Coordinates of C-alpha atoms and ligand atoms in Angstrom, one line a residue:
X10 CA -8.2 -17.9 14.4
X11 CA -9.1 -16.6 10.9
X12 CA -9.6 -12.9 11.0
X13 CA -12.2 -13.2 8.2
X14 CA -14.8 -16.0 7.9
X15 CA -16.5 -16.7 4.7
X16 CA -19.5 -19.1 4.4
X17 CA -21.5 -19.7 1.3
X18 CA -24.9 -21.3 1.6
X19 CA -27.9 -21.2 -0.9
X20 CA -26.5 -18.3 -2.9
X21 CA -25.7 -16.1 0.2
X22 CA -22.1 -15.4 1.1
X23 CA -21.6 -14.3 4.7
X24 CA -18.4 -12.5 5.4
X25 CA -17.7 -12.2 9.2
X26 CA -15.1 -9.7 10.5
X27 CA -13.6 -11.9 13.2
X28 CA -11.3 -10.2 15.7
X29 CA -13.9 -9.8 18.4
X30 CA -11.3 -9.1 21.2
X31 CA -10.2 -6.0 19.2
X32 CA -13.8 -5.1 18.2
X33 CA -12.9 -6.4 14.7
X34 CA -10.3 -3.7 14.1
X35 CA -8.5 -4.3 10.8
X36 CA -4.8 -5.3 10.6
X37 CA -2.9 -6.1 7.5
X38 CA -3.7 -9.8 7.6
X39 CA -7.4 -9.1 8.1
X40 CA -7.5 -6.6 5.2
X41 CA -5.9 -9.0 2.8
X42 CA -8.2 -11.8 4.0
X43 CA -11.2 -9.5 3.4
X44 CA -10.0 -8.7 -0.1
X45 CA -9.7 -12.4 -0.8
X46 CA -13.1 -13.1 0.6
X47 CA -14.6 -10.5 -1.7
X48 CA -12.8 -12.0 -4.7
X49 CA -14.2 -15.4 -3.7
X50 CA -17.7 -13.9 -3.8
X51 CA -17.3 -13.3 -7.6
X52 CA -18.3 -17.0 -7.9
X53 CA -21.5 -17.7 -9.7
X54 CA -22.7 -19.6 -6.7
X55 CA -23.0 -16.3 -4.8
X56 CA -26.0 -14.1 -5.5
X57 CA -25.9 -11.9 -2.4
X58 CA -23.1 -10.9 0.1
X59 CA -23.7 -10.1 3.8
X60 CA -20.9 -8.4 5.8
X61 CA -21.2 -8.5 9.6
X62 CA -19.0 -8.6 12.7
X63 CA -18.3 -11.3 15.3
X64 CA -19.2 -10.4 18.9
X65 CA -20.5 -7.0 20.0
X66 CA -18.9 -4.8 17.3
X67 CA -19.1 -4.4 13.6
X68 CA -15.6 -3.0 13.4
X69 CA -13.5 -0.4 15.2
X70 CA -11.6 0.4 12.0
X71 CA -7.9 0.4 11.7
X72 CA -6.0 -1.5 14.5
X73 CA -4.2 1.4 16.1
X74 CA -1.6 -0.9 17.6
X75 CA -0.5 -1.8 14.1
X76 CA -0.2 1.8 13.1
X77 CA 2.5 2.5 15.7
X78 CA 4.2 -0.9 15.4
X79 CA 7.7 -0.3 14.0
X80 CA 7.4 -3.6 12.1
X81 CA 3.9 -2.7 10.9
X82 CA 3.0 -1.9 7.3
X83 CA 3.4 1.9 7.7
X84 CA 1.0 4.7 6.9
X85 CA 2.1 4.9 3.3
X86 CA 0.6 1.4 2.7
X87 CA -2.4 1.2 4.9
X88 CA -4.9 3.0 2.6
X89 CA -3.5 2.0 -0.8
X90 CA -3.0 -1.7 0.1
X91 CA -5.6 -2.4 2.8
X92 CA -8.7 -0.3 2.6
X93 CA -9.0 1.2 -0.9
X94 CA -8.9 -2.3 -2.5
X95 CA -11.7 -3.4 -0.2
X96 CA -13.9 -0.4 -1.1
X97 CA -13.3 -0.8 -4.8
X98 CA -14.0 -4.5 -4.6
X99 CA -17.3 -3.9 -2.9
X100 CA -18.4 -1.3 -5.4
X101 CA -17.3 -3.4 -8.4
X102 CA -18.8 -6.7 -7.2
X103 CA -21.6 -7.6 -9.5
X104 CA -24.1 -8.6 -6.8
X105 CA -25.7 -6.9 -3.9
X106 CA -23.7 -6.4 -0.8
X107 CA -25.7 -6.0 2.4
X108 CA -23.9 -4.4 5.4
X109 CA -25.3 -5.9 8.6
X110 CA -24.1 -3.5 11.3
X111 CA -24.4 -5.5 14.4
X112 CA -22.7 -3.1 16.8
X113 CA -20.3 -0.1 16.9
X114 CA -18.8 0.8 13.5
X115 CA -15.9 3.3 13.7
X116 CA -13.4 4.8 11.4
X117 CA -12.7 2.6 8.4
X118 CA -15.1 0.1 9.9
X119 CA -18.0 2.6 9.5
X120 CA -17.0 3.5 6.0
X121 CA -16.7 -0.1 4.8
X122 CA -20.2 -0.5 6.0
X123 CA -21.5 2.7 4.4
X124 CA -20.1 1.9 0.9
X125 CA -22.2 -1.3 0.7
X126 CA -25.3 -1.4 -1.4
X127 CA -27.8 -1.6 1.5
X128 CA -27.0 -1.0 5.1
X129 CA -29.1 -2.4 7.9
X130 CA -28.3 -2.0 11.6
X131 CA -29.3 -3.4 14.9
X132 CA -31.0 -0.9 17.2
X133 CA -28.0 -0.8 19.6
X134 CA -25.5 -0.2 16.8
X135 CA -23.7 3.1 16.4
X136 CA -21.5 4.9 13.8
X137 CA -18.5 7.1 14.5
X138 CA -16.2 8.9 12.1
X139 CA -13.5 8.5 14.7
X140 CA -10.7 10.0 12.6
X141 CA -10.6 13.5 13.9
X142 CA -10.2 12.2 17.4
X143 CA -6.8 10.9 16.5
X144 CA -5.7 13.6 14.0
X145 CA -6.6 11.8 10.8
X146 CA -9.0 12.5 8.0
X147 CA -12.0 10.3 7.1
X148 CA -10.8 7.6 4.7
X149 CA -12.1 4.4 3.1
X150 CA -14.5 6.4 1.1
X151 CA -15.9 8.4 4.0
X152 CA -15.6 11.7 2.3
X153 CA -17.1 10.3 -0.9
X154 CA -20.1 8.3 0.4
X155 CA -21.1 10.2 3.5
X156 CA -22.0 13.5 1.8
X157 CA -23.9 11.6 -0.9
X158 CA -25.8 9.6 1.7
X159 CA -26.7 12.3 4.3
X160 CA -25.8 15.7 2.7
X161 CA -22.9 18.0 2.9
X162 CA -23.7 19.7 6.2
X163 CA -24.3 16.6 8.3
X164 CA -21.3 14.9 6.7
X165 CA -19.1 17.9 7.5
X166 CA -20.3 17.9 11.1
X167 CA -19.8 14.2 11.6
X168 CA -16.4 14.1 9.9
X169 CA -15.1 17.1 11.9
X170 CA -16.7 16.5 15.3
X171 CA -16.5 12.7 15.3
X172 CA -19.8 12.4 17.1
X173 CA -21.3 9.0 17.8
X174 CA -24.5 8.5 15.8
X175 CA -27.1 5.9 17.0
X176 CA -28.6 3.5 14.6
X177 CA -31.9 5.3 14.8
X178 CA -30.3 8.7 14.1
X179 CA -28.3 7.1 11.2
X180 CA -31.6 5.8 9.7
X181 CA -33.2 9.2 10.0
X182 CA -30.2 10.8 8.3
X183 CA -30.2 8.3 5.4
X184 CA -27.0 6.5 6.4
X185 CA -29.0 3.3 7.1
X186 CA -31.9 1.7 5.1
X187 CA -33.5 -0.1 8.1
X188 CA -33.0 -0.6 11.8
X189 CA -34.2 -3.8 13.4
X190 CA -34.7 -4.4 17.2
X191 CA -31.7 -6.4 18.6
X192 CA -33.8 -9.5 19.2
X193 CA -34.9 -9.6 15.6
X194 CA -31.8 -8.4 13.8
X195 CA -30.2 -11.7 12.7
X196 CA -33.5 -13.0 11.3
X197 CA -34.5 -9.8 9.6
X198 CA -31.1 -9.2 8.0
X199 CA -31.0 -12.8 6.8
X200 CA -34.5 -12.5 5.4
X201 CA -33.4 -9.5 3.4
X202 CA -30.3 -11.3 2.2
X203 CA -32.5 -14.3 1.1
X204 CA -34.8 -11.9 -0.8
X205 CA -31.8 -10.3 -2.6
X206 CA -30.3 -13.8 -3.4
X207 CA -33.6 -14.7 -5.2
X208 CA -33.9 -11.6 -7.3
X209 CA -32.6 -11.4 -10.9
X210 CA -28.9 -11.1 -10.1
X211 CA -27.8 -9.7 -13.4
X212 CA -30.4 -7.0 -13.3
X213 CA -29.2 -6.1 -9.8
X214 CA -25.6 -6.0 -11.1
X215 CA -26.6 -3.6 -13.9
X216 CA -28.6 -1.5 -11.4
X217 CA -25.4 -1.3 -9.2
X218 CA -23.4 -0.3 -12.2
X219 CA -25.9 2.5 -13.1
X220 CA -25.9 3.8 -9.5
X221 CA -22.1 3.7 -9.3
X222 CA -22.0 5.9 -12.4
X223 CA -24.8 8.2 -11.4
X224 CA -22.3 9.7 -8.9
X225 CA -20.2 11.1 -11.8
X226 CA -22.4 11.2 -15.0
X227 CA -24.4 14.0 -16.5
X228 CA -28.1 13.2 -17.0
X229 CA -27.5 12.6 -20.7
X230 CA -24.7 10.1 -20.0
X231 CA -26.8 8.4 -17.4
X232 CA -29.8 8.1 -19.7
X233 CA -27.5 6.5 -22.3
X234 CA -26.1 4.1 -19.8
X235 CA -29.6 3.1 -18.6
X236 CA -30.5 2.4 -22.3
X237 CA -27.4 0.2 -22.8
X238 CA -27.8 -1.7 -19.5
X239 CA -31.6 -2.2 -20.0
X240 CA -30.9 -3.8 -23.4
X241 CA -28.5 -6.2 -21.7
X242 CA -31.0 -6.9 -18.9
X243 CA -33.7 -7.6 -21.5
X244 CA -31.5 -10.4 -23.0
X245 CA -31.3 -12.3 -19.7
X246 CA -33.2 -15.5 -18.9
X247 CA -34.5 -13.9 -15.7
X248 CA -36.2 -11.1 -17.8
X249 CA -38.0 -13.8 -19.8
X250 CA -39.0 -15.6 -16.6
X251 CA -40.2 -12.4 -14.9
X252 CA -42.5 -11.4 -17.8
X253 CA -43.7 -15.0 -18.2
X254 CA -44.5 -15.3 -14.5
X255 CA -46.4 -12.0 -14.6
X256 CA -48.5 -13.1 -17.5
X257 CA -49.1 -16.5 -16.1
X258 CA -50.0 -15.0 -12.7
X259 CA -47.4 -17.0 -10.8
X260 CA -44.3 -16.3 -8.6
X261 CA -41.2 -15.9 -10.7
X262 CA -38.2 -18.2 -10.1
X263 CA -35.1 -16.3 -11.0
X264 CA -31.8 -18.2 -11.5
X265 CA -29.4 -15.3 -11.8
X266 CA -28.9 -16.0 -15.5
Ligands
T3D18 O1 -3.0 4.8 7.6 C1 -3.8 4.7 8.5 O2 -3.7 4.2 9.6 C2 -5.1 5.4 8.2 C3 -6.2 4.4 8.4 C4 -7.2 4.8 9.1 C5 -8.4 4.0 9.3 C6 -9.1 4.1 10.6 O3 -10.0 3.4 10.8 S1 -8.6 5.3 11.7 C7 -9.7 5.1 13.0 C8 -9.3 4.0 13.9 N1 -10.4 3.7 14.9 C9 -10.6 4.4 16.0 O4 -10.0 5.4 16.2 C10 -11.6 3.8 16.9 C11 -10.9 3.5 18.2 N2 -11.9 2.8 19.1 C12 -12.8 3.5 19.8 O5 -12.9 4.7 19.7 C13 -13.6 2.7 20.7 O6 -13.0 1.4 21.0 C14 -15.0 2.4 20.2 C15 -15.9 3.7 20.2 C16 -15.0 1.8 18.8 C17 -15.8 1.4 21.1 O7 -15.7 1.8 22.4 P1 -16.0 0.7 23.6 O8 -16.0 1.5 24.9 O9 -17.2 -0.1 23.3 O10 -14.8 -0.3 23.6 P2 -13.3 -0.1 24.1 O11 -13.2 -0.5 25.5 O12 -12.8 1.2 23.7 O13 -12.5 -1.2 23.2 C18 -12.5 -2.6 23.6 C19 -11.2 -3.2 23.2 O14 -11.0 -3.1 21.8 C20 -10.1 -2.5 23.9 O15 -9.0 -3.4 24.1 P3 -8.8 -4.0 25.7 O16 -8.5 -2.7 26.5 O17 -10.0 -4.7 26.1 O18 -7.6 -4.9 25.5 C21 -9.6 -1.5 22.8 O19 -8.3 -1.1 23.0 C22 -9.8 -2.4 21.6 N3 -9.9 -1.5 20.4 C23 -11.0 -0.8 20.1 N4 -10.7 -0.1 19.0 C24 -9.5 -0.5 18.6 C25 -8.9 -1.4 19.5 N5 -7.7 -1.9 19.4 C26 -7.0 -1.5 18.3 N6 -7.5 -0.7 17.4 C27 -8.7 -0.1 17.5 N7 -9.1 0.7 16.5

């Protein structure tokens, strides 16, 4: 059974974390397959990426059996070779990545979800910074993204206490963009992915680049970056189409070019 499934249809790539018996916990094989799937999403045929989990969980993070396996990769390799390359690939991917949190998201599983561009969750989903429960620190970008998403105080509390947060609480805190009832989740998440895949893909890529840099830039640097990226956006076919469609009072057809 492939630990990661990748399907590409009509501009939408769906990456499914697929070890449902282990709540989609990551081992080395799965981490490498995830990196490969994200690389495959660089194709021009992909205009939006959805990440979700098979079965009842999104992901329980690191497979803890692998951590204690004497033949396993070892703690010195797990972050640098498994998770960090996943997080950097998601942030660098020049298209929107939608995390569809279909169940519990724990440890690195939670933080892979939280580093995505937009996070939606089913009402019965939950998030756990599970690390302190086993004597570790939050990784996979948890200490970077969480304080920026929900503020320092709440991030400190969740990282230290390891409390389980429901999807509704996560939405109120700003960790999640929208929560959908379980019965509507697949359809609603897919509708959002479809909308994203029909938007001006290059403008979204420039938007992502600007937002990535807003974490580290001064206001002046950010204004200069917006100026540069806006000039690039204004040279795209989709910009011409967007303006023409507005003036002709019709719906634009963006091609991602
Ligand atoms: O270098 C490094 O290693 C650092 C990297 C760190 C990255 C990390 O992600 S560290 C954090 C690792 N994750 C966890 O600590 C979470 C562990 N899991 C849980 O706390 C719970 O399973 C959940 C809260 C996620 C869900 O609870 P529940 O009650 O819904 O399910 P369960 O019964 O605990 O689990 C179901 C099965 O999945 C069970 O197997 P079994 O008994 O049916 O054969 C359980 O052992 C397995 N499972 C769940 N999480 C993991 C796992 N197996 C391996 N690794 C897991 N992380």
